[in-house]
PDB file of C-alpha atoms in Angstrom:
ATOM      1  CA  SER E 271      -0.131   0.254  -0.062  1.00  0.00           C
ATOM      2  CA  VAL E 272       1.035   3.677  -1.266  1.00  0.00           C
ATOM      3  CA  GLN E 273       0.967   5.611   1.802  1.00  0.00           C
ATOM      4  CA  VAL E 274       4.134   8.680   1.400  1.00  0.00           C
ATOM      5  CA  TRP E 275       5.964   9.509  -1.757  1.00  0.00           C
ATOM      6  CA  SER E 276       9.098   7.317  -1.237  1.00  0.00           C
ATOM      7  CA  ASP E 277       6.702   4.140  -1.660  1.00  0.00           C
ATOM      8  CA  TYR E 278       6.712   4.807  -5.199  1.00  0.00           C
ATOM      9  CA  LEU E 279      10.980   4.786  -5.319  1.00  0.00           C
ATOM     10  CA  HIS E 280      12.245   1.654  -7.100  1.00  0.00           C
ATOM     11  CA  VAL E 281      15.566   2.058  -5.874  1.00  0.00           C
ATOM     12  CA  HIS E 282      16.401   0.341  -3.018  1.00  0.00           C
ATOM     13  CA  LEU E 283      18.403   2.481  -0.731  1.00  0.00           C
ATOM     14  CA  HIS E 284      21.156   1.340   2.552  1.00  0.00           C
ATOM     15  CA  PRO E 285      19.506   0.987   5.670  1.00  0.00           C
ATOM     16  CA  LYS E 286      22.105   2.971   7.015  1.00  0.00           C
ATOM     17  CA  SER E 287      21.687   5.920   4.772  1.00  0.00           C
ATOM     18  CA  VAL E 288      17.706   6.291   5.972  1.00  0.00           C
ATOM     19  CA  TYR E 289      16.976   7.439   9.564  1.00  0.00           C
ATOM     20  CA  VAL E 290      13.322   7.838   9.882  1.00  0.00           C
ATOM     21  CA  ILE E 291      11.762  10.568  12.174  1.00  0.00           C
ATOM     22  CA  ARG E 292       9.624   8.418  13.782  1.00  0.00           C
ATOM     23  CA  GLN E 293       6.883  11.747  15.595  1.00  0.00           C
ATOM     24  CA  TYR E 294       7.013  13.452  13.026  1.00  0.00           C
ATOM     25  CA  MET E 295       5.929  10.368  10.180  1.00  0.00           C
ATOM     26  CA  HIS E 296       2.219  11.184   8.872  1.00  0.00           C
ATOM     27  CA  ASP E 297       0.553   9.667  11.437  1.00  0.00           C
ATOM     28  CA  GLY E 298       3.389  10.298  13.996  1.00  0.00           C
ATOM     29  CA  TYR E 299       2.239  12.331  17.232  1.00  0.00           C
ATOM     30  CA  CYS E 300       4.184  15.701  16.822  1.00  0.00           C
ATOM     31  CA  GLY E 301       2.118  16.648  13.806  1.00  0.00           C
ATOM     32  CA  CYS E 302       3.948  18.356  11.202  1.00  0.00           C
ATOM     33  CA  LEU E 303       7.732  19.473  11.319  1.00  0.00           C
ATOM     34  CA  GLU E 304       6.979  23.440  10.373  1.00  0.00           C
ATOM     35  CA  ALA E 305       9.294  25.867  13.295  1.00  0.00           C
ATOM     36  CA  PHE E 306      13.358  25.688  12.770  1.00  0.00           C
ATOM     37  CA  GLY E 307      13.507  25.205  16.355  1.00  0.00           C
ATOM     38  CA  GLN E 308      11.396  21.426  16.249  1.00  0.00           C
ATOM     39  CA  GLY E 309      14.018  20.623  14.158  1.00  0.00           C
ATOM     40  CA  GLU E 310      16.991  21.795  15.875  1.00  0.00           C
ATOM     41  CA  SER E 311      15.530  20.219  19.152  1.00  0.00           C
ATOM     42  CA  LEU E 312      15.532  17.064  17.460  1.00  0.00           C
ATOM     43  CA  LEU E 313      19.145  17.210  17.717  1.00  0.00           C
ATOM     44  CA  GLN E 314      19.709  17.773  20.992  1.00  0.00           C
ATOM     45  CA  ASP E 315      18.615  14.175  22.160  1.00  0.00           C
ATOM     46  CA  PRO E 316      21.214  11.932  22.639  1.00  0.00           C
ATOM     47  CA  GLY E 317      19.703   8.858  21.264  1.00  0.00           C
ATOM     48  CA  CYS E 318      19.484  11.154  17.993  1.00  0.00           C
ATOM     49  CA  ILE E 319      22.266  12.107  17.749  1.00  0.00           C
ATOM     50  CA  GLU E 320      24.763   9.164  18.634  1.00  0.00           C
ATOM     51  CA  GLU E 321      22.558   7.358  15.760  1.00  0.00           C
ATOM     52  CA  LEU E 322      23.183  10.157  13.343  1.00  0.00           C
ATOM     53  CA  GLU E 323      26.975   9.893  14.769  1.00  0.00           C
ATOM     54  CA  ASP E 324      27.231   6.350  13.799  1.00  0.00           C
ATOM     55  CA  ARG E 325      25.716   6.281  10.155  1.00  0.00           C
ATOM     56  CA  LEU E 326      27.753   8.794   9.132  1.00  0.00           C
ATOM     57  CA  HIS E 327      31.274   7.275  10.551  1.00  0.00           C
ATOM     58  CA  PHE E 328      30.197   3.912   8.584  1.00  0.00           C
ATOM     59  CA  TYR E 329      29.968   5.731   5.733  1.00  0.00           C
ATOM     60  CA  VAL E 330      32.638   8.380   6.052  1.00  0.00           C
ATOM     61  CA  GLU E 331      34.842   4.433   6.873  1.00  0.00           C
ATOM     62  CA  GLU E 332      34.069   3.699   3.446  1.00  0.00           C
ATOM     63  CA  CYS E 333      35.732   6.200   2.190  1.00  0.00           C
ATOM     64  CA  ASP E 334      39.682   5.922   0.871  1.00  0.00           C
ATOM     65  CA  TYR E 335      40.012   9.923   0.561  1.00  0.00           C
ATOM     66  CA  LEU E 336      36.990  12.532   2.047  1.00  0.00           C
ATOM     67  CA  GLN E 337      37.153  15.140  -0.031  1.00  0.00           C
ATOM     68  CA  GLY E 338      33.901  16.979   1.762  1.00  0.00           C
ATOM     69  CA  PHE E 339      30.036  16.458   2.014  1.00  0.00           C
ATOM     70  CA  GLN E 340      26.739  18.029  -0.059  1.00  0.00           C
ATOM     71  CA  VAL E 341      23.459  18.655   2.187  1.00  0.00           C
ATOM     72  CA  LEU E 342      20.311  19.346   0.407  1.00  0.00           C
ATOM     73  CA  CYS E 343      17.971  20.786   3.021  1.00  0.00           C
ATOM     74  CA  ASP E 344      14.360  22.338   2.825  1.00  0.00           C
ATOM     75  CA  LEU E 345      14.409  25.963   4.146  1.00  0.00           C
ATOM     76  CA  HIS E 346      11.096  26.307   4.470  1.00  0.00           C
ATOM     77  CA  ASN E 347      10.460  24.479   7.145  1.00  0.00           C
ATOM     78  CA  GLY E 348      10.939  22.514  10.158  1.00  0.00           C
ATOM     79  CA  PHE E 349      14.356  20.573   8.248  1.00  0.00           C
ATOM     80  CA  SER E 350      16.244  23.773   8.290  1.00  0.00           C
ATOM     81  CA  GLY E 351      17.417  23.323  11.897  1.00  0.00           C
ATOM     82  CA  VAL E 352      17.260  19.824  11.505  1.00  0.00           C
ATOM     83  CA  GLY E 353      20.769  21.024   8.100  1.00  0.00           C
ATOM     84  CA  ALA E 354      21.616  23.293  10.799  1.00  0.00           C
ATOM     85  CA  LYS E 355      22.490  21.518  13.553  1.00  0.00           C
ATOM     86  CA  VAL E 356      23.849  18.437  11.238  1.00  0.00           C
ATOM     87  CA  THR E 357      26.261  21.055   9.508  1.00  0.00           C
ATOM     88  CA  GLU E 358      27.458  21.975  12.640  1.00  0.00           C
ATOM     89  CA  LEU E 359      27.865  18.375  13.186  1.00  0.00           C
ATOM     90  CA  LEU E 360      29.882  18.295  10.125  1.00  0.00           C
ATOM     91  CA  TYR E 361      31.713  21.334  10.450  1.00  0.00           C
ATOM     92  CA  ASP E 362      33.090  19.955  14.448  1.00  0.00           C
ATOM     93  CA  GLU E 363      33.707  17.057  13.383  1.00  0.00           C
ATOM     94  CA  TYR E 364      35.354  17.218  10.222  1.00  0.00           C
ATOM     95  CA  SER E 365      37.122  20.969   9.946  1.00  0.00           C
ATOM     96  CA  GLY E 366      39.093  21.001   6.884  1.00  0.00           C
ATOM     97  CA  LYS E 367      36.080  18.908   4.496  1.00  0.00           C
ATOM     98  CA  GLY E 368      34.757  20.769   2.320  1.00  0.00           C
ATOM     99  CA  ILE E 369      30.975  21.052   2.994  1.00  0.00           C
ATOM    100  CA  LEU E 370      28.444  22.321   0.183  1.00  0.00           C
ATOM    101  CA  THR E 371      25.272  23.128   1.590  1.00  0.00           C
ATOM    102  CA  TRP E 372      22.195  23.354  -1.370  1.00  0.00           C
ATOM    103  CA  GLY E 373      18.973  25.037   1.296  1.00  0.00           C
ATOM    104  CA  LEU E 374      15.889  24.299  -0.721  1.00  0.00           C
ATOM    105  CA  THR E 375      12.470  26.139  -0.757  1.00  0.00           C
ATOM    106  CA  PRO E 376       9.480  25.561  -2.787  1.00  0.00           C
ATOM    107  CA  VAL E 377       7.307  27.885  -5.060  1.00  0.00           C
ATOM    108  CA  MET E 378       4.961  30.441  -2.707  1.00  0.00           C
ATOM    109  CA  SER E 379       1.144  30.120  -3.129  1.00  0.00           C
ATOM    110  CA  HIS E 380      -0.266  33.905  -2.378  1.00  0.00           C
ATOM    111  CA  LEU E 381      -3.589  31.798  -1.061  1.00  0.00           C
ATOM    112  CA  GLU E 382      -2.059  30.236   1.929  1.00  0.00           C
ATOM    113  CA  ASP E 383      -2.386  31.594   5.821  1.00  0.00           C
ATOM    114  CA  SER E 384      -0.222  34.250   7.293  1.00  0.00           C
ATOM    115  CA  GLN E 385       0.966  31.827  10.260  1.00  0.00           C
ATOM    116  CA  LYS E 386       2.544  29.465   7.606  1.00  0.00           C
ATOM    117  CA  ASN E 387       3.684  32.098   5.274  1.00  0.00           C
ATOM    118  CA  PHE E 388       5.567  33.910   9.273  1.00  0.00           C
ATOM    119  CA  TYR E 389       6.943  30.382   9.547  1.00  0.00           C
ATOM    120  CA  ARG E 390       8.012  30.160   6.351  1.00  0.00           C
ATOM    121  CA  LEU E 391       9.686  33.366   6.061  1.00  0.00           C
ATOM    122  CA  MET E 392      11.715  32.940  10.106  1.00  0.00           C
ATOM    123  CA  ASN E 393      12.747  29.403   8.924  1.00  0.00           C
ATOM    124  CA  THR E 394      14.103  30.388   5.489  1.00  0.00           C
ATOM    125  CA  ALA E 395      15.297  33.414   7.308  1.00  0.00           C
ATOM    126  CA  LEU E 396      16.995  31.274  10.287  1.00  0.00           C
ATOM    127  CA  GLY E 397      18.006  28.536   8.120  1.00  0.00           C
ATOM    128  CA  ILE E 398      20.306  31.069   6.075  1.00  0.00           C
ATOM    129  CA  VAL E 399      21.893  32.113   8.992  1.00  0.00           C
ATOM    130  CA  HIS E 400      22.733  28.529  10.287  1.00  0.00           C
ATOM    131  CA  LEU E 401      23.725  27.189   7.417  1.00  0.00           C
ATOM    132  CA  SER E 402      25.675  29.763   5.738  1.00  0.00           C
ATOM    133  CA  SER E 403      27.978  30.103   8.833  1.00  0.00           C
ATOM    134  CA  HIS E 404      28.951  26.205   9.451  1.00  0.00           C
ATOM    135  CA  SER E 405      29.198  25.385   5.404  1.00  0.00           C
ATOM    136  CA  SER E 406      32.109  26.031   3.375  1.00  0.00           C
ATOM    137  CA  LEU E 407      29.440  27.458   0.183  1.00  0.00           C
ATOM    138  CA  PHE E 408      26.120  27.727   0.677  1.00  0.00           C
ATOM    139  CA  CYS E 409      23.572  28.182  -2.251  1.00  0.00           C
ATOM    140  CA  PRO E 410      19.914  28.502  -1.695  1.00  0.00           C
ATOM    141  CA  LEU E 411      17.893  27.320  -4.730  1.00  0.00           C
ATOM    142  CA  SER E 412      14.654  27.557  -5.916  1.00  0.00           C
ATOM    143  CA  LEU E 413      11.828  27.914  -8.802  1.00  0.00           C
ATOM    144  CA  SER E 414      10.992  31.366  -7.217  1.00  0.00           C
ATOM    145  CA  GLY E 415      13.390  34.104  -7.103  1.00  0.00           C
ATOM    146  CA  SER E 416      12.279  35.590  -3.744  1.00  0.00           C
ATOM    147  CA  LEU E 417      12.904  31.929  -1.839  1.00  0.00           C
ATOM    148  CA  GLY E 418       9.713  32.636  -0.962  1.00  0.00           C
ATOM    149  CA  ILE E 419      10.541  35.739   0.724  1.00  0.00           C
ATOM    150  CA  LYS E 420       8.047  38.612  -0.407  1.00  0.00           C
TER     151      LYS E 420
END
């Protein structure tokens, strides 16, 4: 049965490359991951950060010559906070390695309510500041010329 977009994915991913945030799944108990602080607080949990580090070390040990990392991250929702903490972890643990970060935003609808637009604006601003401070190069990407900022 199809429940989420990844159910359509026909590529089999390595189990260590996928980390599911259970409380924010479609049937999770926390609802939507819509604020920067929510995403940031997810990686404050020692169990979560330990699991993330284990998965990261698994792939780093497979590299013959690690040159750097690429991080793709949504800017408009709580994943900007997750991405900020991940880039901070990479920056602290692998200093001297390049971190290329892509900040992604969708095209905005003019019909959405003002509270969602406010959250989107704040998440984008906080994401740009935090992601760019821990990245070698930060590149925002959007099909909209304004990154959703009016």
